mmCIF file of C-alpha atoms in Angstrom:
data_model
loop_
_atom_site.group_PDB
_atom_site.id
_atom_site.type_symbol
_atom_site.label_atom_id
_atom_site.label_comp_id
_atom_site.label_asym_id
_atom_site.label_seq_id
_atom_site.Cartn_x
_atom_site.Cartn_y
_atom_site.Cartn_z
ATOM 1 C CA UNK A 223 -101.414 -59.619 19.410
ATOM 2 C CA UNK A 224 -102.357 -60.038 15.750
ATOM 3 C CA UNK A 225 -105.297 -58.392 14.127
ATOM 4 C CA UNK A 226 -107.036 -61.768 13.896
ATOM 5 C CA UNK A 227 -106.687 -62.210 17.668
ATOM 6 C CA UNK A 228 -108.368 -58.792 18.144
ATOM 7 C CA UNK A 229 -111.030 -59.272 15.483
ATOM 8 C CA UNK A 230 -113.704 -60.658 17.772
ATOM 9 C CA UNK A 231 -113.343 -58.245 20.681
ATOM 10 C CA UNK A 232 -116.730 -57.183 22.047
ATOM 11 C CA UNK A 233 -118.051 -55.224 25.001
ATOM 12 C CA UNK A 234 -120.994 -56.543 26.983
ATOM 13 C CA UNK A 235 -123.261 -54.590 29.336
ATOM 14 C CA UNK A 236 -122.096 -53.967 32.914
ATOM 15 C CA UNK A 237 -123.089 -56.493 35.569
ATOM 16 C CA UNK A 238 -125.882 -54.309 36.929
ATOM 17 C CA UNK A 239 -127.640 -54.172 33.568
ATOM 18 C CA UNK A 240 -130.744 -56.405 33.888
ATOM 19 C CA UNK A 241 -131.143 -59.404 31.642
ATOM 20 C CA UNK A 242 -134.414 -60.979 30.549
ATOM 21 C CA UNK A 243 -135.262 -64.084 32.513
ATOM 22 C CA UNK A 244 -135.665 -67.004 30.081
ATOM 23 C CA UNK A 245 -134.900 -69.845 32.542
ATOM 24 C CA UNK A 246 -137.044 -71.682 35.064
ATOM 25 C CA UNK A 247 -136.740 -74.345 37.747
ATOM 26 C CA UNK A 248 -136.687 -76.858 34.930
ATOM 27 C CA UNK A 249 -133.427 -75.391 33.625
ATOM 28 C CA UNK A 250 -130.571 -77.708 34.671
ATOM 29 C CA UNK A 251 -127.003 -76.527 35.195
ATOM 30 C CA UNK A 252 -123.882 -78.540 36.062
ATOM 31 C CA UNK A 253 -120.893 -76.846 37.687
ATOM 32 C CA UNK A 254 -117.697 -78.884 38.122
ATOM 33 C CA UNK A 255 -115.131 -78.509 40.842
ATOM 34 C CA UNK A 256 -117.681 -76.659 42.945
ATOM 35 C CA UNK A 257 -117.109 -77.574 46.555
ATOM 36 C CA UNK A 258 -115.224 -74.265 47.085
ATOM 37 C CA UNK A 259 -114.085 -71.088 45.397
ATOM 38 C CA UNK A 260 -115.523 -69.809 42.143
ATOM 39 C CA UNK A 261 -117.343 -73.084 41.447
ATOM 40 C CA UNK A 262 -119.137 -72.955 44.795
ATOM 41 C CA UNK A 263 -120.017 -69.326 44.262
ATOM 42 C CA UNK A 264 -121.368 -70.099 40.777
ATOM 43 C CA UNK A 265 -123.592 -72.843 42.171
ATOM 44 C CA UNK A 266 -124.910 -70.480 44.837
ATOM 45 C CA UNK A 267 -125.666 -67.727 42.365
ATOM 46 C CA UNK A 268 -127.402 -69.994 39.853
ATOM 47 C CA UNK A 269 -129.475 -71.592 42.584
ATOM 48 C CA UNK A 270 -130.434 -68.130 43.942
ATOM 49 C CA UNK A 271 -131.640 -67.277 40.506
ATOM 50 C CA UNK A 272 -133.958 -70.306 40.495
ATOM 51 C CA UNK A 273 -132.153 -72.915 38.381
ATOM 52 C CA UNK A 274 -131.776 -76.583 39.253
ATOM 53 C CA UNK A 275 -128.062 -76.906 39.903
ATOM 54 C CA UNK A 276 -125.816 -79.982 40.192
ATOM 55 C CA UNK A 277 -122.638 -79.322 42.172
ATOM 56 C CA UNK A 278 -119.829 -81.751 41.401
ATOM 57 C CA UNK A 279 -116.638 -82.434 43.345
ATOM 58 C CA UNK A 280 -113.969 -85.074 43.292
ATOM 59 C CA UNK A 281 -114.107 -85.541 47.070
ATOM 60 C CA UNK A 282 -117.519 -86.895 48.116
ATOM 61 C CA UNK A 283 -117.300 -85.613 51.673
ATOM 62 C CA UNK A 284 -116.377 -82.093 50.677
ATOM 63 C CA UNK A 285 -118.980 -82.047 47.950
ATOM 64 C CA UNK A 286 -121.752 -83.177 50.259
ATOM 65 C CA UNK A 287 -120.669 -80.620 52.893
ATOM 66 C CA UNK A 288 -120.824 -77.858 50.283
ATOM 67 C CA UNK A 289 -124.361 -78.920 49.204
ATOM 68 C CA UNK A 290 -125.457 -79.071 52.842
ATOM 69 C CA UNK A 291 -124.163 -75.529 53.405
ATOM 70 C CA UNK A 292 -126.145 -74.258 50.444
ATOM 71 C CA UNK A 293 -129.274 -76.128 51.528
ATOM 72 C CA UNK A 294 -128.949 -74.412 54.919
ATOM 73 C CA UNK A 295 -129.245 -71.145 52.942
ATOM 74 C CA UNK A 296 -132.557 -72.375 51.563
ATOM 75 C CA UNK A 297 -131.148 -73.315 48.170
ATOM 76 C CA UNK A 298 -132.076 -76.433 46.183
ATOM 77 C CA UNK A 299 -128.775 -77.962 45.065
ATOM 78 C CA UNK A 300 -127.870 -81.505 44.111
ATOM 79 C CA UNK A 301 -124.529 -83.360 44.456
ATOM 80 C CA UNK A 302 -122.814 -85.606 41.926
ATOM 81 C CA UNK A 303 -119.401 -87.053 42.627
ATOM 82 C CA UNK A 304 -117.053 -86.448 39.696
ATOM 83 C CA UNK A 305 -113.341 -86.622 39.081
ATOM 84 C CA UNK A 306 -112.931 -85.092 35.637
ATOM 85 C CA UNK A 307 -109.463 -86.498 35.257
ATOM 86 C CA UNK A 308 -110.857 -90.037 35.378
ATOM 87 C CA UNK A 309 -112.784 -91.490 32.442
ATOM 88 C CA UNK A 310 -114.555 -94.090 34.604
ATOM 89 C CA UNK A 311 -115.717 -91.377 37.020
ATOM 90 C CA UNK A 312 -117.077 -89.318 34.113
ATOM 91 C CA UNK A 313 -118.992 -92.321 32.750
ATOM 92 C CA UNK A 314 -120.528 -93.041 36.190
ATOM 93 C CA UNK A 315 -121.481 -89.411 36.643
ATOM 94 C CA UNK A 316 -123.109 -89.122 33.210
ATOM 95 C CA UNK A 317 -125.107 -92.340 33.792
ATOM 96 C CA UNK A 318 -126.311 -91.059 37.172
ATOM 97 C CA UNK A 319 -127.093 -87.610 35.803
ATOM 98 C CA UNK A 320 -129.122 -88.977 32.900
ATOM 99 C CA UNK A 321 -131.176 -91.164 35.231
ATOM 100 C CA UNK A 322 -131.733 -88.315 37.680
ATOM 101 C CA UNK A 323 -132.271 -85.330 35.381
ATOM 102 C CA UNK A 324 -132.480 -86.537 31.797
ATOM 103 C CA UNK A 325 -131.248 -83.299 30.149
ATOM 104 C CA UNK A 326 -128.759 -80.520 30.757
ATOM 105 C CA UNK A 327 -129.079 -76.902 29.712
ATOM 106 C CA UNK A 328 -125.863 -75.356 31.016
ATOM 107 C CA UNK A 329 -122.449 -76.895 31.654
ATOM 108 C CA UNK A 330 -119.822 -74.827 33.428
ATOM 109 C CA UNK A 331 -116.443 -76.583 33.307
ATOM 110 C CA UNK A 332 -114.795 -75.007 36.351
ATOM 111 C CA UNK A 333 -112.695 -77.832 37.802
ATOM 112 C CA UNK A 334 -108.970 -77.242 37.350
ATOM 113 C CA UNK A 335 -105.650 -77.659 39.177
ATOM 114 C CA UNK A 336 -102.356 -75.861 39.511
ATOM 115 C CA UNK A 337 -99.494 -76.997 41.698
ATOM 116 C CA UNK A 338 -97.585 -73.724 41.651
ATOM 117 C CA UNK A 339 -97.506 -71.116 44.325
ATOM 118 C CA UNK A 340 -98.357 -67.637 43.070
ATOM 119 C CA UNK A 341 -94.840 -66.692 41.892
ATOM 120 C CA UNK A 342 -93.505 -70.183 41.105
ATOM 121 C CA UNK A 343 -93.285 -71.905 37.740
ATOM 122 C CA UNK A 344 -92.675 -75.590 38.196
ATOM 123 C CA UNK A 345 -93.797 -78.152 35.600
ATOM 124 C CA UNK A 346 -93.287 -81.143 37.843
ATOM 125 C CA UNK A 347 -96.994 -82.031 37.684
ATOM 126 C CA UNK A 348 -97.511 -81.101 34.042
ATOM 127 C CA UNK A 349 -99.180 -84.367 33.024
ATOM 128 C CA UNK A 350 -101.714 -84.098 35.831
ATOM 129 C CA UNK A 351 -102.402 -80.421 35.023
ATOM 130 C CA UNK A 352 -102.989 -81.130 31.316
ATOM 131 C CA UNK A 353 -105.118 -84.210 32.047
ATOM 132 C CA UNK A 354 -107.316 -82.342 34.538
ATOM 133 C CA UNK A 355 -107.568 -78.917 32.901
ATOM 134 C CA UNK A 356 -107.919 -79.942 29.226
ATOM 135 C CA UNK A 357 -108.715 -83.618 28.766
ATOM 136 C CA UNK A 358 -111.129 -83.595 31.760
ATOM 137 C CA UNK A 359 -113.431 -80.862 30.485
ATOM 138 C CA UNK A 360 -113.186 -82.252 26.952
ATOM 139 C CA UNK A 361 -114.105 -85.787 27.993
ATOM 140 C CA UNK A 362 -117.007 -84.565 30.155
ATOM 141 C CA UNK A 363 -118.310 -82.239 27.464
ATOM 142 C CA UNK A 364 -118.245 -84.917 24.779
ATOM 143 C CA UNK A 365 -119.998 -87.403 27.140
ATOM 144 C CA UNK A 366 -122.761 -84.867 27.934
ATOM 145 C CA UNK A 367 -123.368 -83.557 24.377
ATOM 146 C CA UNK A 368 -126.170 -86.083 23.650
ATOM 147 C CA UNK A 369 -127.961 -84.893 26.833
ATOM 148 C CA UNK A 370 -128.081 -81.191 26.045
ATOM 149 C CA UNK A 371 -131.641 -79.932 25.643
ATOM 150 C CA UNK A 372 -132.320 -78.855 22.097
ATOM 151 C CA UNK A 373 -134.915 -76.111 21.835
ATOM 152 C CA UNK A 374 -135.482 -73.045 19.710
ATOM 153 C CA UNK A 375 -136.249 -70.584 22.494
ATOM 154 C CA UNK A 376 -132.969 -70.853 24.450
ATOM 155 C CA UNK A 377 -129.698 -72.328 23.216
ATOM 156 C CA UNK A 378 -127.843 -74.802 25.378
ATOM 157 C CA UNK A 379 -124.657 -73.331 26.844
ATOM 158 C CA UNK A 380 -121.140 -74.466 27.687
ATOM 159 C CA UNK A 381 -118.985 -72.023 29.659
ATOM 160 C CA UNK A 382 -115.368 -73.087 30.169
ATOM 161 C CA UNK A 383 -113.643 -71.323 33.057
ATOM 162 C CA UNK A 384 -110.280 -70.457 31.586
ATOM 163 C CA UNK A 385 -107.412 -67.989 31.966
ATOM 164 C CA UNK A 386 -105.850 -65.139 30.064
ATOM 165 C CA UNK A 387 -102.590 -66.994 30.716
ATOM 166 C CA UNK A 388 -103.734 -69.243 27.908
ATOM 167 C CA UNK A 389 -104.318 -66.507 25.358
ATOM 168 C CA UNK A 390 -102.425 -66.761 22.045
ATOM 169 C CA UNK A 391 -100.317 -63.708 22.791
ATOM 170 C CA UNK A 392 -98.615 -65.679 25.568
ATOM 171 C CA UNK A 393 -97.385 -68.263 23.046
ATOM 172 C CA UNK A 394 -94.072 -67.361 21.424
ATOM 173 C CA UNK A 395 -93.687 -70.452 19.189
ATOM 174 C CA UNK A 396 -94.504 -69.100 15.706
ATOM 175 C CA UNK A 397 -95.300 -72.476 14.137
ATOM 176 C CA UNK A 398 -97.792 -73.394 16.848
ATOM 177 C CA UNK A 399 -99.239 -69.924 16.892
ATOM 178 C CA UNK A 400 -99.870 -70.057 13.131
ATOM 179 C CA UNK A 401 -101.588 -73.402 13.541
ATOM 180 C CA UNK A 402 -103.887 -72.154 16.316
ATOM 181 C CA UNK A 403 -104.764 -68.997 14.403
ATOM 182 C CA UNK A 404 -106.002 -71.052 11.448
ATOM 183 C CA UNK A 405 -109.353 -71.554 13.192
ATOM 184 C CA UNK A 406 -111.215 -72.831 10.153
ATOM 185 C CA UNK A 407 -108.867 -75.780 9.814
ATOM 186 C CA UNK A 408 -107.799 -76.305 13.411
ATOM 187 C CA UNK A 409 -108.504 -79.830 14.613
ATOM 188 C CA UNK A 410 -108.594 -81.621 17.978
ATOM 189 C CA UNK A 411 -105.729 -83.877 16.828
ATOM 190 C CA UNK A 412 -103.597 -80.820 16.285
ATOM 191 C CA UNK A 413 -104.317 -79.532 19.801
ATOM 192 C CA UNK A 414 -103.454 -82.924 21.260
ATOM 193 C CA UNK A 415 -100.252 -83.055 19.185
ATOM 194 C CA UNK A 416 -99.285 -79.661 20.670
ATOM 195 C CA UNK A 417 -99.862 -80.986 24.181
ATOM 196 C CA UNK A 418 -97.789 -84.076 23.445
ATOM 197 C CA UNK A 419 -94.985 -81.822 22.199
ATOM 198 C CA UNK A 420 -95.186 -79.750 25.374
ATOM 199 C CA UNK A 421 -95.075 -82.809 27.629
ATOM 200 C CA UNK A 422 -92.122 -84.139 25.603
ATOM 201 C CA UNK A 423 -90.324 -80.830 26.126
ATOM 202 C CA UNK A 424 -91.063 -81.080 29.845
ATOM 203 C CA UNK A 425 -89.659 -84.626 29.961
ATOM 204 C CA UNK A 426 -86.548 -83.526 28.027
ATOM 205 C CA UNK A 427 -86.097 -80.390 30.098
ATOM 206 C CA UNK A 428 -86.274 -78.139 27.036
ATOM 207 C CA UNK A 429 -89.639 -76.443 27.770
ATOM 208 C CA UNK A 430 -88.138 -73.112 28.775
ATOM 209 C CA UNK A 431 -86.621 -72.477 25.347
ATOM 210 C CA UNK A 432 -89.373 -73.469 22.931
ATOM 211 C CA UNK A 433 -91.765 -70.555 23.089
ATOM 212 C CA UNK A 434 -94.245 -71.853 25.665
ATOM 213 C CA UNK A 435 -96.030 -69.335 27.967
ATOM 214 C CA UNK A 436 -93.659 -68.118 30.713
ATOM 215 C CA UNK A 437 -96.036 -67.778 33.669
ATOM 216 C CA UNK A 438 -97.506 -70.944 35.248
ATOM 217 C CA UNK A 439 -96.449 -72.719 32.058
ATOM 218 C CA UNK A 440 -98.204 -76.072 32.467
ATOM 219 C CA UNK A 441 -101.434 -74.353 33.600
ATOM 220 C CA UNK A 442 -101.204 -71.818 30.770
ATOM 221 C CA UNK A 443 -100.654 -74.520 28.120
ATOM 222 C CA UNK A 444 -103.651 -76.490 29.424
ATOM 223 C CA UNK A 445 -105.856 -73.391 29.199
ATOM 224 C CA UNK A 446 -104.453 -72.563 25.743
ATOM 225 C CA UNK A 447 -105.597 -76.027 24.694
ATOM 226 C CA UNK A 448 -109.008 -75.600 26.325
ATOM 227 C CA UNK A 449 -109.517 -72.231 24.607
ATOM 228 C CA UNK A 450 -108.659 -73.772 21.271
ATOM 229 C CA UNK A 451 -110.937 -76.773 21.781
ATOM 230 C CA UNK A 452 -113.741 -74.377 22.680
ATOM 231 C CA UNK A 453 -113.332 -72.632 19.337
ATOM 232 C CA UNK A 454 -113.562 -75.976 17.529
ATOM 233 C CA UNK A 455 -116.674 -76.957 19.441
ATOM 234 C CA UNK A 456 -118.265 -73.556 18.841
ATOM 235 C CA UNK A 457 -117.533 -73.914 15.127
ATOM 236 C CA UNK A 458 -119.108 -77.398 15.125
ATOM 237 C CA UNK A 459 -122.435 -76.048 16.382
ATOM 238 C CA UNK A 460 -122.463 -72.539 14.920
ATOM 239 C CA UNK A 461 -125.400 -72.065 12.604
ATOM 240 C CA UNK A 462 -126.761 -75.448 13.606
ATOM 241 C CA UNK A 463 -130.485 -75.642 14.268
ATOM 242 C CA UNK A 464 -129.732 -77.274 17.574
ATOM 243 C CA UNK A 465 -127.363 -74.546 18.680
ATOM 244 C CA UNK A 466 -124.958 -75.072 21.595
ATOM 245 C CA UNK A 467 -123.152 -71.884 22.594
ATOM 246 C CA UNK A 468 -119.566 -72.430 23.676
ATOM 247 C CA UNK A 469 -117.556 -69.678 25.361
ATOM 248 C CA UNK A 470 -114.638 -69.247 27.736
ATOM 249 C CA UNK A 471 -114.486 -66.993 30.777
ATOM 250 C CA UNK A 472 -111.411 -65.765 32.619
ATOM 251 C CA UNK A 473 -112.339 -64.578 36.107
ATOM 252 C CA UNK A 474 -108.939 -62.843 36.270
ATOM 253 C CA UNK A 475 -107.009 -62.495 39.544
ATOM 254 C CA UNK A 476 -109.561 -63.839 41.999
ATOM 255 C CA UNK A 477 -109.226 -64.553 45.706
ATOM 256 C CA UNK A 478 -109.241 -68.377 45.807
ATOM 257 C CA UNK A 479 -107.124 -71.206 47.223
ATOM 258 C CA UNK A 480 -105.313 -71.380 43.860
ATOM 259 C CA UNK A 481 -104.013 -67.826 44.354
ATOM 260 C CA UNK A 482 -103.349 -68.288 48.090
ATOM 261 C CA UNK A 483 -106.304 -66.032 48.881
ATOM 262 C CA UNK A 484 -104.799 -63.117 46.966
ATOM 263 C CA UNK A 485 -106.649 -61.300 44.225
ATOM 264 C CA UNK A 486 -108.433 -58.211 43.001
ATOM 265 C CA UNK A 487 -111.949 -59.453 43.734
ATOM 266 C CA UNK A 488 -113.814 -62.238 45.539
ATOM 267 C CA UNK A 489 -115.073 -65.509 44.133
ATOM 268 C CA UNK A 490 -118.617 -64.218 44.593
ATOM 269 C CA UNK A 491 -117.874 -61.186 42.405
ATOM 270 C CA UNK A 492 -116.320 -63.351 39.684
ATOM 271 C CA UNK A 493 -119.240 -65.827 39.907
ATOM 272 C CA UNK A 494 -121.800 -63.040 39.526
ATOM 273 C CA UNK A 495 -120.294 -62.231 36.106
ATOM 274 C CA UNK A 496 -119.862 -65.869 35.168
ATOM 275 C CA UNK A 497 -123.459 -66.627 35.953
ATOM 276 C CA UNK A 498 -124.566 -63.641 33.906
ATOM 277 C CA UNK A 499 -122.618 -64.909 30.914
ATOM 278 C CA UNK A 500 -124.163 -68.347 31.288
ATOM 279 C CA UNK A 501 -127.647 -66.857 31.388
ATOM 280 C CA UNK A 502 -127.538 -64.353 28.529
ATOM 281 C CA UNK A 503 -130.765 -64.344 26.484
ATOM 282 C CA UNK A 504 -130.540 -66.381 23.280
ATOM 283 C CA UNK A 505 -130.622 -63.233 21.105
ATOM 284 C CA UNK A 506 -127.620 -61.815 22.954
ATOM 285 C CA UNK A 507 -125.683 -65.055 23.309
ATOM 286 C CA UNK A 508 -122.444 -65.271 21.320
ATOM 287 C CA UNK A 509 -120.385 -68.382 20.683
ATOM 288 C CA UNK A 510 -116.650 -68.927 20.309
ATOM 289 C CA UNK A 511 -115.750 -65.996 22.546
ATOM 290 C CA UNK A 512 -113.246 -65.497 25.350
ATOM 291 C CA UNK A 513 -114.571 -63.259 28.110
ATOM 292 C CA UNK A 514 -112.328 -61.687 30.727
ATOM 293 C CA UNK A 515 -113.009 -59.317 33.577
ATOM 294 C CA UNK A 516 -111.406 -56.044 32.571
ATOM 295 C CA UNK A 517 -110.248 -52.982 34.496
ATOM 296 C CA UNK A 518 -111.839 -50.123 32.611
ATOM 297 C CA UNK A 519 -114.819 -52.149 31.511
ATOM 298 C CA UNK A 520 -116.506 -54.704 33.741
ATOM 299 C CA UNK A 521 -115.969 -57.349 31.086
ATOM 300 C CA UNK A 522 -114.811 -57.717 27.564
ATOM 301 C CA UNK A 523 -113.984 -60.604 25.278
ATOM 302 C CA UNK A 524 -111.485 -61.534 22.647
ATOM 303 C CA UNK A 525 -110.358 -64.696 20.988
#
């Protein structure tokens, strides 16, 4: 990994370190893909802490069942149907959300797909993976940006659930790596051109030899794009009076359906850290960072 990739490494306090409560019941959070797994656990944790939380899911029945389960725990959670891979679904959700809540304080883009078993690496569903894992969060974020609450006491927050599989050190294509490292000039059109190149390589059957990540390749490329877009968005709002903090969080090897139930920790454990990151006080809140659960330290971050 280059020095530039290491330049923004930071250590944050352990999970047991208390944080100052700045939020209230009026603080509104959206968590996508939240009928199960880490998303469900994030909704539960945020609701336990007293926020107003909107749980979204593509399947209405499963989403409503998840909300009902949380309500049975005494939690106040709301459901909004949302398929982030579908532009029409996003537009309907945003219209409903604006009418129901008016403003959003925290967006956690958790919804994602992978069609590989744990030790497989097929790219047969690459278009769907890229559309869901990159274009979905991007479209939803852009649609919600006008609704973020702008206030001086607590910055609005976007936390993109990502993966270390999408870190730059997994990319072996020097031309693309140089482009992505030029953060000051990196553009959304360049990211999309990279994705088009990847999908072209998939179609031509040449993806294995062109320097793309070697583990869960389509998933890794989609997260590489999401990480890069997060940097661009963070740059757009950095130093702005109406600050929106944009960070990524890798929950690492977590026991979810995506990993076949295997992992080093539970979804609840990962969500406890994710919720903490989403709720950092404004004076401790970074932007443009990639957080990952570490082994020697509870959590660290690097771009």
